[in-house]
Short mmCIF file of C-alpha atoms and ligand atoms in Angstrom, two decimals:
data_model
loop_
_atom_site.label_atom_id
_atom_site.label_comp_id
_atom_site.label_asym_id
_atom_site.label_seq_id
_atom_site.Cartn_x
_atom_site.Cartn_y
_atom_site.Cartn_z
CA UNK A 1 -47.20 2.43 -2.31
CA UNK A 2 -43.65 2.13 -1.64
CA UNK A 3 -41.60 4.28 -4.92
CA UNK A 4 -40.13 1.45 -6.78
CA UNK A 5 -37.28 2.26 -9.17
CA UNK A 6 -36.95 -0.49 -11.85
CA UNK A 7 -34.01 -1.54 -13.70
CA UNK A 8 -33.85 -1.76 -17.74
CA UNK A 9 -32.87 -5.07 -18.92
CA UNK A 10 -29.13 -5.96 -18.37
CA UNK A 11 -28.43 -3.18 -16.39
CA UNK A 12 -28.38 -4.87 -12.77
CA UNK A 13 -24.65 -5.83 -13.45
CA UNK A 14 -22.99 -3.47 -11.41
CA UNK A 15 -25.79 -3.28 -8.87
CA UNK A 16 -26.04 -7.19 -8.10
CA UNK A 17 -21.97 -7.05 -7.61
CA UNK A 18 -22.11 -4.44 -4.68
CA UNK A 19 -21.36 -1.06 -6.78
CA UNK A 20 -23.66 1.03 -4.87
CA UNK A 21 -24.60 3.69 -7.96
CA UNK A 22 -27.55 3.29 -9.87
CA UNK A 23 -27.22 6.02 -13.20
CA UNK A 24 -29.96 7.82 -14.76
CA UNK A 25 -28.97 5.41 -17.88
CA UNK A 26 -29.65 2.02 -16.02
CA UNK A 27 -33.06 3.05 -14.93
CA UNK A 28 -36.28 1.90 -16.49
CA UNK A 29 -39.86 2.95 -15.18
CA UNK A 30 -39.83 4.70 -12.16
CA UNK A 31 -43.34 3.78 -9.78
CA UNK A 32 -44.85 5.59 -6.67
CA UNK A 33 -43.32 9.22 -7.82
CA UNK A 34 -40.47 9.40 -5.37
CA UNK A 35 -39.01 12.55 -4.69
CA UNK A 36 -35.90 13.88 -3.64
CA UNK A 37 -34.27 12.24 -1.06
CA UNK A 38 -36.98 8.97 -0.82
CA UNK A 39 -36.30 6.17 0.05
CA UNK A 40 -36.73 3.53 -2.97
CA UNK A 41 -36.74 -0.03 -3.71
CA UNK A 42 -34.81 -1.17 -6.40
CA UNK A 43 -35.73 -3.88 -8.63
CA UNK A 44 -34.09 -5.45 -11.75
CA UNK A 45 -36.04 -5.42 -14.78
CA UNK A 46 -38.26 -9.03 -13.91
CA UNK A 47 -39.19 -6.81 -10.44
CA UNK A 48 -36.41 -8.88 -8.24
CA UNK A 49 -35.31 -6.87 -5.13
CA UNK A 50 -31.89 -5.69 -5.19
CA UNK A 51 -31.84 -2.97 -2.79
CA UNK A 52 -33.00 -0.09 -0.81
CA UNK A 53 -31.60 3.32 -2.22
CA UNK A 54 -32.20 7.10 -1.78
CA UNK A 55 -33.35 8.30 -4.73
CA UNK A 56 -32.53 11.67 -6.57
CA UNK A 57 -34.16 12.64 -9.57
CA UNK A 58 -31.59 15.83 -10.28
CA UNK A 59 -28.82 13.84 -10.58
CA UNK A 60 -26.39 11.24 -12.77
CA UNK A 61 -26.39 8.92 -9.47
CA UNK A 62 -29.96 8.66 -10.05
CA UNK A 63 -29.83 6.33 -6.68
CA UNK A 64 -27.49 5.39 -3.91
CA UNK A 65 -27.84 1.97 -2.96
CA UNK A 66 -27.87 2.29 1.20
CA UNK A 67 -28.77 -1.53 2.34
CA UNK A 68 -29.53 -5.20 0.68
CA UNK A 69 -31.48 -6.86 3.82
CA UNK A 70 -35.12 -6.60 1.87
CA UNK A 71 -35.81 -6.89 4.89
CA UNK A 72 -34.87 -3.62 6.79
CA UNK A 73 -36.32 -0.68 7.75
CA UNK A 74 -34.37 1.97 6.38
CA UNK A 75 -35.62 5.04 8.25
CA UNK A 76 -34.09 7.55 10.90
CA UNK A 77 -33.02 5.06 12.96
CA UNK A 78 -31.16 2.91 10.24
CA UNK A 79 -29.21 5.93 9.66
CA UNK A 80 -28.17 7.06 13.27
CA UNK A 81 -27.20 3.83 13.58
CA UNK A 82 -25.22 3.78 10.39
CA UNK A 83 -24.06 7.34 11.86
CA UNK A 84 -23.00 5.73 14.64
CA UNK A 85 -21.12 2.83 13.84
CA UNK A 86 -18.88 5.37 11.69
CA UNK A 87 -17.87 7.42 14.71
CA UNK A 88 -16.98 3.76 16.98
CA UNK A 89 -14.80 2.97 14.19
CA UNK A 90 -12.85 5.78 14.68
CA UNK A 91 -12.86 5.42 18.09
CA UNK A 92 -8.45 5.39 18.65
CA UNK A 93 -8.68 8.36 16.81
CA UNK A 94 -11.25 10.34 19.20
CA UNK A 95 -9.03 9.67 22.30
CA UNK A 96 -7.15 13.07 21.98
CA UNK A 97 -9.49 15.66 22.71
CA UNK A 98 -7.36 18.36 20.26
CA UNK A 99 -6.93 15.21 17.68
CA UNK A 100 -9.05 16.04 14.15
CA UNK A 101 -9.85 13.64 11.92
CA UNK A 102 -13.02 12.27 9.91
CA UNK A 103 -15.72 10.90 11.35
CA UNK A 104 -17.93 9.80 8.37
CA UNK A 105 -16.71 9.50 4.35
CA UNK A 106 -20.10 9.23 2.57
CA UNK A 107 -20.27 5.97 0.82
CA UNK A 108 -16.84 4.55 2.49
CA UNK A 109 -18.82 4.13 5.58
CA UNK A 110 -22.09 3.19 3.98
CA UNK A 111 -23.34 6.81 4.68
CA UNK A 112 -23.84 8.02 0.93
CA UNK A 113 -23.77 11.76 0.82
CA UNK A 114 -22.56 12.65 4.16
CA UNK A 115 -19.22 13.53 5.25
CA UNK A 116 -17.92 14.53 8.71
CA UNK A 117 -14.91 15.82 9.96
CA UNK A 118 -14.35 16.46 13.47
CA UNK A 119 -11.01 18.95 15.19
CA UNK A 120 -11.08 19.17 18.48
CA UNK A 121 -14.53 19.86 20.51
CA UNK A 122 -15.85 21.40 16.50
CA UNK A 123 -17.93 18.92 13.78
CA UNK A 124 -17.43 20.30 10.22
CA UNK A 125 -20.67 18.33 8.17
CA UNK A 126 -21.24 18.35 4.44
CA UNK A 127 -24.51 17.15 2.97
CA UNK A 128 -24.12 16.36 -1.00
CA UNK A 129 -27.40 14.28 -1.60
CA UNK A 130 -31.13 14.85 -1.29
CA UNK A 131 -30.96 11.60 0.91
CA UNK A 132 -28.30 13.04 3.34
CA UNK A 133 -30.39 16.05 4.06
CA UNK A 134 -33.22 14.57 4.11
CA UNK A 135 -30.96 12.70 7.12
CA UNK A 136 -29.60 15.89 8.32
CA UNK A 137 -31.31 16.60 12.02
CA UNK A 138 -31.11 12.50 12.25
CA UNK A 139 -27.08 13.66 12.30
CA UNK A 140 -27.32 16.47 14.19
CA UNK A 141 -29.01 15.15 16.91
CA UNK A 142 -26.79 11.23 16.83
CA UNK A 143 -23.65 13.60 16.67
CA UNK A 144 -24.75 15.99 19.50
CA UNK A 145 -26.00 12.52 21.60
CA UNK A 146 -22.03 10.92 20.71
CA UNK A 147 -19.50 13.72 20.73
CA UNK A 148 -21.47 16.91 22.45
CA UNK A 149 -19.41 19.61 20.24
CA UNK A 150 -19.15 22.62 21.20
CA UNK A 151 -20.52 23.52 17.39
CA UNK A 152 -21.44 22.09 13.93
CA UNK A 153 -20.66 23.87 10.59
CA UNK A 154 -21.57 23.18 7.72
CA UNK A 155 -19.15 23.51 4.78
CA UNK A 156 -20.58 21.45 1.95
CA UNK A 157 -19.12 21.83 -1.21
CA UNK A 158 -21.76 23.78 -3.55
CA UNK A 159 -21.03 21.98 -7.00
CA UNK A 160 -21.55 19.01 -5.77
CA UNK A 161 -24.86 20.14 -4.09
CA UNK A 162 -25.58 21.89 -7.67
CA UNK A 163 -25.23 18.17 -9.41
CA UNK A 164 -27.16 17.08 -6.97
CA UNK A 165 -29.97 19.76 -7.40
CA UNK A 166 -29.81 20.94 -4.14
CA UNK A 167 -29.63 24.88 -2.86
CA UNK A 168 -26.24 25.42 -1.38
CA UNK A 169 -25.85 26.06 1.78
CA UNK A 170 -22.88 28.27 3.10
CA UNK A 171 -21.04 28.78 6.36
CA UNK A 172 -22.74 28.08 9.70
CA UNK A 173 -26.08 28.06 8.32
CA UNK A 174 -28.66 24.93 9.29
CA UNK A 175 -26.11 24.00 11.53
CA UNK A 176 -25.06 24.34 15.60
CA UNK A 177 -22.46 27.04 15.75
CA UNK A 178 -23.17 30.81 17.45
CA UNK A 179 -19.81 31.52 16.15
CA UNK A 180 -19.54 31.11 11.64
CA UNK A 181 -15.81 31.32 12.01
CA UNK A 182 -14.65 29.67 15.13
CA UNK A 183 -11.04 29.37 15.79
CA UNK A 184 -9.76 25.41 16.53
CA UNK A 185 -6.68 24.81 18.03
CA UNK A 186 -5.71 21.56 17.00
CA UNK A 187 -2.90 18.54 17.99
CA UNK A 188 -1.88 16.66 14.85
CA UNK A 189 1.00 14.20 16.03
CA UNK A 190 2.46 16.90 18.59
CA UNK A 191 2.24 19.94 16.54
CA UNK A 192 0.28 22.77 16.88
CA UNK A 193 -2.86 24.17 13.88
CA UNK A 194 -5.21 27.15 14.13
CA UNK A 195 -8.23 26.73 11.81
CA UNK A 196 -10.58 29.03 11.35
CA UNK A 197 -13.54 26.41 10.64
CA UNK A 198 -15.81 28.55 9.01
CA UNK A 199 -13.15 30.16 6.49
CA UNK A 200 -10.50 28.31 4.56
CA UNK A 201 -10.78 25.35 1.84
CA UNK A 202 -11.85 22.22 2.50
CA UNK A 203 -13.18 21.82 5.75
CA UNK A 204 -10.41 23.14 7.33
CA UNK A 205 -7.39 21.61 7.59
CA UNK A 206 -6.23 18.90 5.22
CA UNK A 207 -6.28 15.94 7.30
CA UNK A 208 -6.20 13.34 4.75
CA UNK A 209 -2.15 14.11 4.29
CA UNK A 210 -1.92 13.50 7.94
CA UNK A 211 -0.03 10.26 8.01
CA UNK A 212 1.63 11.13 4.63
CA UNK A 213 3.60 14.76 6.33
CA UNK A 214 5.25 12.04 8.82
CA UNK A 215 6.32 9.74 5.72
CA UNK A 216 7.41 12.84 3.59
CA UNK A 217 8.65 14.43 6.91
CA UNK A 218 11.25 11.39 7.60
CA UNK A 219 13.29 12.55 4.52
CA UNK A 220 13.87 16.18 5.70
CA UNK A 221 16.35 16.55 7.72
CA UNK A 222 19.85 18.51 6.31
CA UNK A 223 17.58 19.32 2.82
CA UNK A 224 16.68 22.69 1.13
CA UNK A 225 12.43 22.28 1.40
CA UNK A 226 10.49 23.89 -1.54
CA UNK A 227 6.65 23.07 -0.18
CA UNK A 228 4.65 24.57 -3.46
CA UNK A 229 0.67 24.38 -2.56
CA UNK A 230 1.19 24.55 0.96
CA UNK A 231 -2.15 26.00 2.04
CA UNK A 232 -1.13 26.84 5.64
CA UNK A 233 2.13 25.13 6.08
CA UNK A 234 1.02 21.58 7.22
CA UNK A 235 3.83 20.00 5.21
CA UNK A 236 6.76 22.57 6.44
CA UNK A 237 5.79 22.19 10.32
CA UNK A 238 6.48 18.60 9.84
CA UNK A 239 9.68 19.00 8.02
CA UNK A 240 11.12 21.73 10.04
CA UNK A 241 10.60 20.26 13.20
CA UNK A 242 12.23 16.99 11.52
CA UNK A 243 15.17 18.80 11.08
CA UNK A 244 14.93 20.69 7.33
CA UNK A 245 17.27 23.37 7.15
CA UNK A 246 15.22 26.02 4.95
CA UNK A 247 11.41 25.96 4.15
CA UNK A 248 10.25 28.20 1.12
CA UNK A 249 6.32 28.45 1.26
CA UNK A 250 4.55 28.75 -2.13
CA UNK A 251 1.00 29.44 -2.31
CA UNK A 252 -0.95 31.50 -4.33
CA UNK A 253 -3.50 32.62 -1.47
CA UNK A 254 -1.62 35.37 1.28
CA UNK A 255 -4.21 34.21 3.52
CA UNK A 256 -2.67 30.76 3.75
CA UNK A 257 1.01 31.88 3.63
CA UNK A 258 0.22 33.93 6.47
CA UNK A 259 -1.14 31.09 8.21
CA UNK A 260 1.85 29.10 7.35
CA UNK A 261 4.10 31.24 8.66
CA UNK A 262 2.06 31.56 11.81
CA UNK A 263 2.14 27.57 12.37
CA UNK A 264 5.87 27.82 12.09
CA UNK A 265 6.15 30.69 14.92
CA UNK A 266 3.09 28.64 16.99
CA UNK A 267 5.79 25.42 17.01
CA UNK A 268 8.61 26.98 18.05
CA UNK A 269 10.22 26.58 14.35
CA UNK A 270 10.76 30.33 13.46
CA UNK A 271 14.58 30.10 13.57
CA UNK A 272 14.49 27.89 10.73
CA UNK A 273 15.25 30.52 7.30
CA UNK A 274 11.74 30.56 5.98
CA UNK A 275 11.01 32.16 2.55
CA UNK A 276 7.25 33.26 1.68
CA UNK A 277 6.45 33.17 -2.25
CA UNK A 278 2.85 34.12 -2.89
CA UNK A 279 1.88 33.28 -7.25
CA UNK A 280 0.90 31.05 -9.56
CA UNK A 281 2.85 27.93 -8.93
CA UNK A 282 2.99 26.46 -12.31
CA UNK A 283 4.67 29.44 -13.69
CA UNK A 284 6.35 30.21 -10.33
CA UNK A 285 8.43 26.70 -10.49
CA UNK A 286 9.54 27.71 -13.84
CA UNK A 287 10.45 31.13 -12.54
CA UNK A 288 12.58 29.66 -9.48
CA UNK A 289 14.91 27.55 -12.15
CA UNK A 290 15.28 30.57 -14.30
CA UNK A 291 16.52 32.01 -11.23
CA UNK A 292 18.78 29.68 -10.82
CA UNK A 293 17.15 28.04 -7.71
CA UNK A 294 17.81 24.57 -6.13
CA UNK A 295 16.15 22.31 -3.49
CA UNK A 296 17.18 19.08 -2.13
CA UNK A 297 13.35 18.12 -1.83
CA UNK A 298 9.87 19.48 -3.10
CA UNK A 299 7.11 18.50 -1.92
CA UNK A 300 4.13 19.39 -4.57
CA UNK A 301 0.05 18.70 -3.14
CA UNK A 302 -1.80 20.78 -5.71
CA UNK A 303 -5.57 21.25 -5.47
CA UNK A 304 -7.57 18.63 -7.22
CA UNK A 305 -6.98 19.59 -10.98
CA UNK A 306 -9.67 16.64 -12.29
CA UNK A 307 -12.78 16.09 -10.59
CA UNK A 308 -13.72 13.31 -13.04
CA UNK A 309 -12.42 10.83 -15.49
CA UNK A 310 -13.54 13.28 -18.63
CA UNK A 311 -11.20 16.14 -16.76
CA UNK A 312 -8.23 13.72 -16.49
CA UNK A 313 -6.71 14.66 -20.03
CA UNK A 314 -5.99 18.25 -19.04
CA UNK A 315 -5.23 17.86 -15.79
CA UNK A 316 -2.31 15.19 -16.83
CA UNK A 317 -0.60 17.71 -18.22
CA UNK A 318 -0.91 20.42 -15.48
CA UNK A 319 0.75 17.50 -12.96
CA UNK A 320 2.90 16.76 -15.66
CA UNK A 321 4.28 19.70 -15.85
CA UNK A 322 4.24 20.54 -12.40
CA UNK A 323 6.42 17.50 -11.83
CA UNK A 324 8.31 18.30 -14.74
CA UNK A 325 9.72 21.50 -13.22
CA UNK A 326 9.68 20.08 -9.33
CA UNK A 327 12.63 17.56 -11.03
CA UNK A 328 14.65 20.53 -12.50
CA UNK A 329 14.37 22.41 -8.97
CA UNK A 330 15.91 19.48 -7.64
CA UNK A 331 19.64 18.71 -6.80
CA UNK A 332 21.18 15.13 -7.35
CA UNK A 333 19.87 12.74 -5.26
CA UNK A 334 16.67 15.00 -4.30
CA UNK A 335 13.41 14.20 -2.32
CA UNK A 336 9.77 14.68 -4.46
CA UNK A 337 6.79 14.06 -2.64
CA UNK A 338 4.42 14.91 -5.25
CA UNK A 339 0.14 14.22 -4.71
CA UNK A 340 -2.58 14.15 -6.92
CA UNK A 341 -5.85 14.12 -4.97
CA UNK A 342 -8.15 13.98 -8.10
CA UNK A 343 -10.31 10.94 -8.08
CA UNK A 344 -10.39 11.36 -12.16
CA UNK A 345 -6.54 10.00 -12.03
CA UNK A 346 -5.89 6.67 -10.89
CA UNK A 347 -2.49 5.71 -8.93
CA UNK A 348 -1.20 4.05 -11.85
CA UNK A 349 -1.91 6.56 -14.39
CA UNK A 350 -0.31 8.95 -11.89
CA UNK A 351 2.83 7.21 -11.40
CA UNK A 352 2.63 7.43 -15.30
CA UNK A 353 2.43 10.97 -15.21
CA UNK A 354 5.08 11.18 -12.56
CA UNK A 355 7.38 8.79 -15.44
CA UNK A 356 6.63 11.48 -18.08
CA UNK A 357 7.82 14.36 -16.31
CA UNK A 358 10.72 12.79 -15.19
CA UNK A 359 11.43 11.57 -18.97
CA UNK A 360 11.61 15.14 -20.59
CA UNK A 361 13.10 16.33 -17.35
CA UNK A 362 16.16 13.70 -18.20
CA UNK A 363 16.70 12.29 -14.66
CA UNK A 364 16.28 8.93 -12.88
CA UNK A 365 13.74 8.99 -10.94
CA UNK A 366 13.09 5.75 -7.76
CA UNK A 367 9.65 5.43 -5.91
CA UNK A 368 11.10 5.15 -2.21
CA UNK A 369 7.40 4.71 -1.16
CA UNK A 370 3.75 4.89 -1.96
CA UNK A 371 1.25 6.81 -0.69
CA UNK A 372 -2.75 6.75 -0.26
CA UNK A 373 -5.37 7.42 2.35
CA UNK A 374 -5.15 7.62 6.10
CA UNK A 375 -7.90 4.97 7.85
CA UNK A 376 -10.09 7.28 8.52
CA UNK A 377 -10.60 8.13 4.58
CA UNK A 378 -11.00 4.36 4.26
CA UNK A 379 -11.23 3.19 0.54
CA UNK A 380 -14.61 1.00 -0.48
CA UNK A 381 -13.58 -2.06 -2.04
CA UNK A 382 -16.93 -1.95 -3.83
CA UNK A 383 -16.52 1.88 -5.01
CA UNK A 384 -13.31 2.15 -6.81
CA UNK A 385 -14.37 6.35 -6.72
CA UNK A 386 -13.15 6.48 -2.44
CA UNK A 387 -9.89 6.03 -3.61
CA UNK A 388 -8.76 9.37 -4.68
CA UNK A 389 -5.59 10.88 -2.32
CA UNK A 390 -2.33 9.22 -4.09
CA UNK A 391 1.56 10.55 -3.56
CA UNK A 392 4.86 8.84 -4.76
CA UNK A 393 7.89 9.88 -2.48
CA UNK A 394 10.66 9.62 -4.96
CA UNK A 395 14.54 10.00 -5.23
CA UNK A 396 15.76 12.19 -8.64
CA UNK A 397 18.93 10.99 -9.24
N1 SAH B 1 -0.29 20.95 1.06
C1 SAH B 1 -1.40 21.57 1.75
C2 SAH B 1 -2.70 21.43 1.01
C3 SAH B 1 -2.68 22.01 -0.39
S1 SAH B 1 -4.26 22.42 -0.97
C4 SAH B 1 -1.51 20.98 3.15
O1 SAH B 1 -0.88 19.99 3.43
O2 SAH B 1 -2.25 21.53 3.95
C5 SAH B 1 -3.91 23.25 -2.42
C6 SAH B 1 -3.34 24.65 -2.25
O3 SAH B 1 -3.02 25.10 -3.53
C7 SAH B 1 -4.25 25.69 -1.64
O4 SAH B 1 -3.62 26.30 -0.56
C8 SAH B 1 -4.47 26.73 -2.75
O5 SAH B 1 -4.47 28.05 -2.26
C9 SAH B 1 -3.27 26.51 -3.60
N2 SAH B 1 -3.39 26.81 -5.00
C10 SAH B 1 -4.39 26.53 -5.85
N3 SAH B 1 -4.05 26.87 -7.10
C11 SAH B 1 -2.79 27.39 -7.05
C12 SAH B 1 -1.89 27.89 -7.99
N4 SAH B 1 -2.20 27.93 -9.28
N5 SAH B 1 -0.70 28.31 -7.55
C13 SAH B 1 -0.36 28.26 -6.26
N6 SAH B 1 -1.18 27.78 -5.32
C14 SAH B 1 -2.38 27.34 -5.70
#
C-alpha cells in the first residue's frame, strides 16, 4: 500500500496554492506507516490527490511536497533528474573552473532538503531531511557523473538535522573526500580565496554576498572602511582593490582575521593600512566611538541573529543596535552596507530596523540601493522562507 498522508478538513489551503510545506498541524490520519524519508501521497481530507511528498515524522514540516503530476514516479531517478536540472541552470556559472557558487538550494530548486555548493574542482553537500538522505548516494553518484570533483564534504548544519530527527553528521564523513580539510583556491570576480572546506562556517566561503561585495565595493574608493563581521575578509578584498584607503577588520574569531589578512597579502593589497580588531562587535562598535573613531563607510554582515519568525523580536534589537552605532562611526555623508541574513526578518521589517537606528542615532539616512540574493540562491515565488539574504547600501547624512 502506498503511505497516504491525509489532510484535516480546511487545511489544503496552502497546499492546493503551491506552498510546498505540509505541518504536523494540517495533517489528519496518516495510512501505510511511512517512515522517515518515504515517499507519500498526499490527499485532502475527501482523499483528492494533491501531491507526492517526503514524509518526516520528527519534524514541524511533517512533509515536503516534491511533485503534483499524480502521475509520476518519484523515485531515484526523479531526483537525479531534479539533481540535474539544478546544476544546467547554473551552467554560466560552472564555466570558470576556480568559480564557486551553489549548485542546488533545497526547495528553491525543487530539491527539498538538499543544498550544494560547489568551489573550484570541491562539492560541499548538506542533507537536512530524512528525504534528502534517503536521496543521498542518488547525489553522490549524479554529482560525480556531472562535475567529477575531486571530493565531496559534507557540512550539514546539525540543528537543522536535530529538527529534523536525524543524527548529525560532521566533516568528511559519508562523503568523497580522502582529505576532511582540503584547501580550495578559489576565483571570485578576479580575486583570490583560500578555504579550508572542511573547517570554517558555513560551507566555506560566503558566496551568497558575492554580487553584493561588487555593489558595496563601487562606493569605496578614497573612504576610511570599518568591515565589522568580516569572517575572512571577503568584503575588504573587494574594497581595497576598489581603491579604499584603510580597511579595519573586526571579527570576533582570530582564525578568520588571520584569514583576512592573508586574502589581503594573497591579492596584492597589503600596502593598503590594515587594522586587525578581534571582540565582540556589538560592544566593540561602541568602544571605537568612545575612542573617538570615524569611518567614511561600514559595512556590517552579522551572523544570522533570528533563525525564525518567533526569534525576530530579539534579534531586532541586536541589528538595531548594531546599526545604531555603525551610524555614529560614520562621518557626514558616509557609506553603510548593513545585511541581515535571518530568514525570521523580512526586507521590509529590516529597512524598519535600519529607520530605527538611524532615528535615535539623529542622522538622515538615503537607501542608494537594495540588496538580495545572487541567482544562484534563487528565491521560490511559492516559498516566501528562500528569501532570506537582504542589505540596504545607504548614505548617513
Ligand atoms: N562578511 C563576511 C561574512 C560574515 S559571517 C563575508 O563576507 O565573508 C559572520 C561573522 O561574524 C563570522 O565571521 C563570525 O565569526 C562573526 N561573529 C559572530 N558573532 C560575532 C560577534 N558577536 N562579534 C564579532 N564577530 C562575530
Amino acid at each position: 500500500m502506498i503511505p497516504t498522508v491525509r489532510l484535516l478538513p480546511g487545511r489544503d489551503k496552502s497546499a492546493r496554492e503551491g506552498h510546498p510545506w505540509v505541518f504536523s498541524g494540517a495533517v489528519g490520519l496518516v495510512g501505510g506507516d511511512p517512515g522517515p524519508g518515504d515517499v507519500v501521497r498526499v490527499v485532502d481530507s475527501r482523499g483528492e490527490f494533491l501531491a507526492w511528498g517526503h514524509y518526516s515524522p520528527g519534524s514541524r514540516i511533517r512533509v515536503r511536497l516534491l511533485e503534483r503530476a499524480e502521475n509520476a514516479t518519484v523515485d531515484e531517478v526523479w531526483w537525479a533528474a531534479r539533481l540535474s536540472a539544478a546544476v544546467a541552470r547554473r551552467r554560466e556559472q560552472l564555466i570558470d573552473p576556480r568559480g564557486a557558487c551553489r549548485l542546488v538550494f533545497s526547495e528553491a530548486d525543487l530539491l527539498p532538503g538538499l543544498v550544494v555548493d560547489r568551489y573550484g574542482d570541491h562539492c560541499v553537500l548538506q542533507v537536512h531531511t530524512p528525504g534528502a538522505e534517503r536521496m543521498r548516494a542518488t547525489t553522490l553518484e549524479r554529482l560525480g557523473a556531472l562535475l567529477s570533483p575531486a571530493a565531496v564534504l559534507d557540512r550539514s548544519d546539525e540543528l537543522q538535522r536535530r529538527l529534523e530527527g536525524l543524527p548529525v553528521v560532521t566533516g568528511a564523513s559519508a562523503a568523497l573526500a580522502a582529505d576532511p580539510a582540503p584547501a580550495v583556491r578559489i576565483n571570485d570576480a578576479g580575486l583570490t580565496f583560500d578555504i579550508r572546506l572542511g573547517e570554517g562556517q558555513k560551507t566555506g566561503f560566503y558566496i551568497d554576498q558575492r554580487l553584493n561585495r561588487a555593489a558595496v565595493a563601487a562606493w569605496a574608493p578614497g573612504r576610511r572602511v570599518l568591515d565589522a563581521f568580516c569572517y575572512t575578509g571577503a568584503f575588504s578584498v573587494h574594497a581595497a582593490r576598489a581603491g579604499a584607503v584603510g580597511i579595519t577588520l573586526l571579527d570576533s574569531s582570530r582564525d578568520a582575521l588571520e584569514a583576512a589578512v592573508g586574502h589581503l597579502a594573497l591579492n596584492g593589497l597589503a600596502a593598503v593600512p590594515i587594522e586587525v580588531r578581534r571582540g565582540n562587535a556589538f560592544a566593540d562598535l561602541r568602544r571605537l566611538r568612545d575612542e573617538g573613531r570615524s569611518f567614511d563607510m561600514v559595512i556590517l554582515d552579522p551572523p544570522r541573529l533570528a533563525q525564525t519568525r518567533s526569534q525576530a523580536p530579539r534579534a531586532a534589537r541586536a541589528y538595531k543596535d548594531a546599526n545604531l552605532f555603525a551610524m555614529k562611526l560614520l562621518e557626514p555623508e558616509g557609506i553603510l552596507a548593513t545585511f541581515s541574513c535571518s530568514g525570521g526578518i523580512e526586507p521590509d521589517f529590516f529597512q524598519e530596523i535600519v529607520r530605527w537606528a538611524a532615528k535615535d542615532a539623529g542622522r538622515e539616512v538615503q537607501i542608494l540601493q537594495k540588496l538580495g540574493q545572487p541567482f544562484d540562491h534563487p528565491v521560490r515565488l511559492d516559498l516566501p522562507e528562500t528569501e532570506y539574504l537582504k542589505g540596504l547600501i545607504c548614505r548617513v547624512l
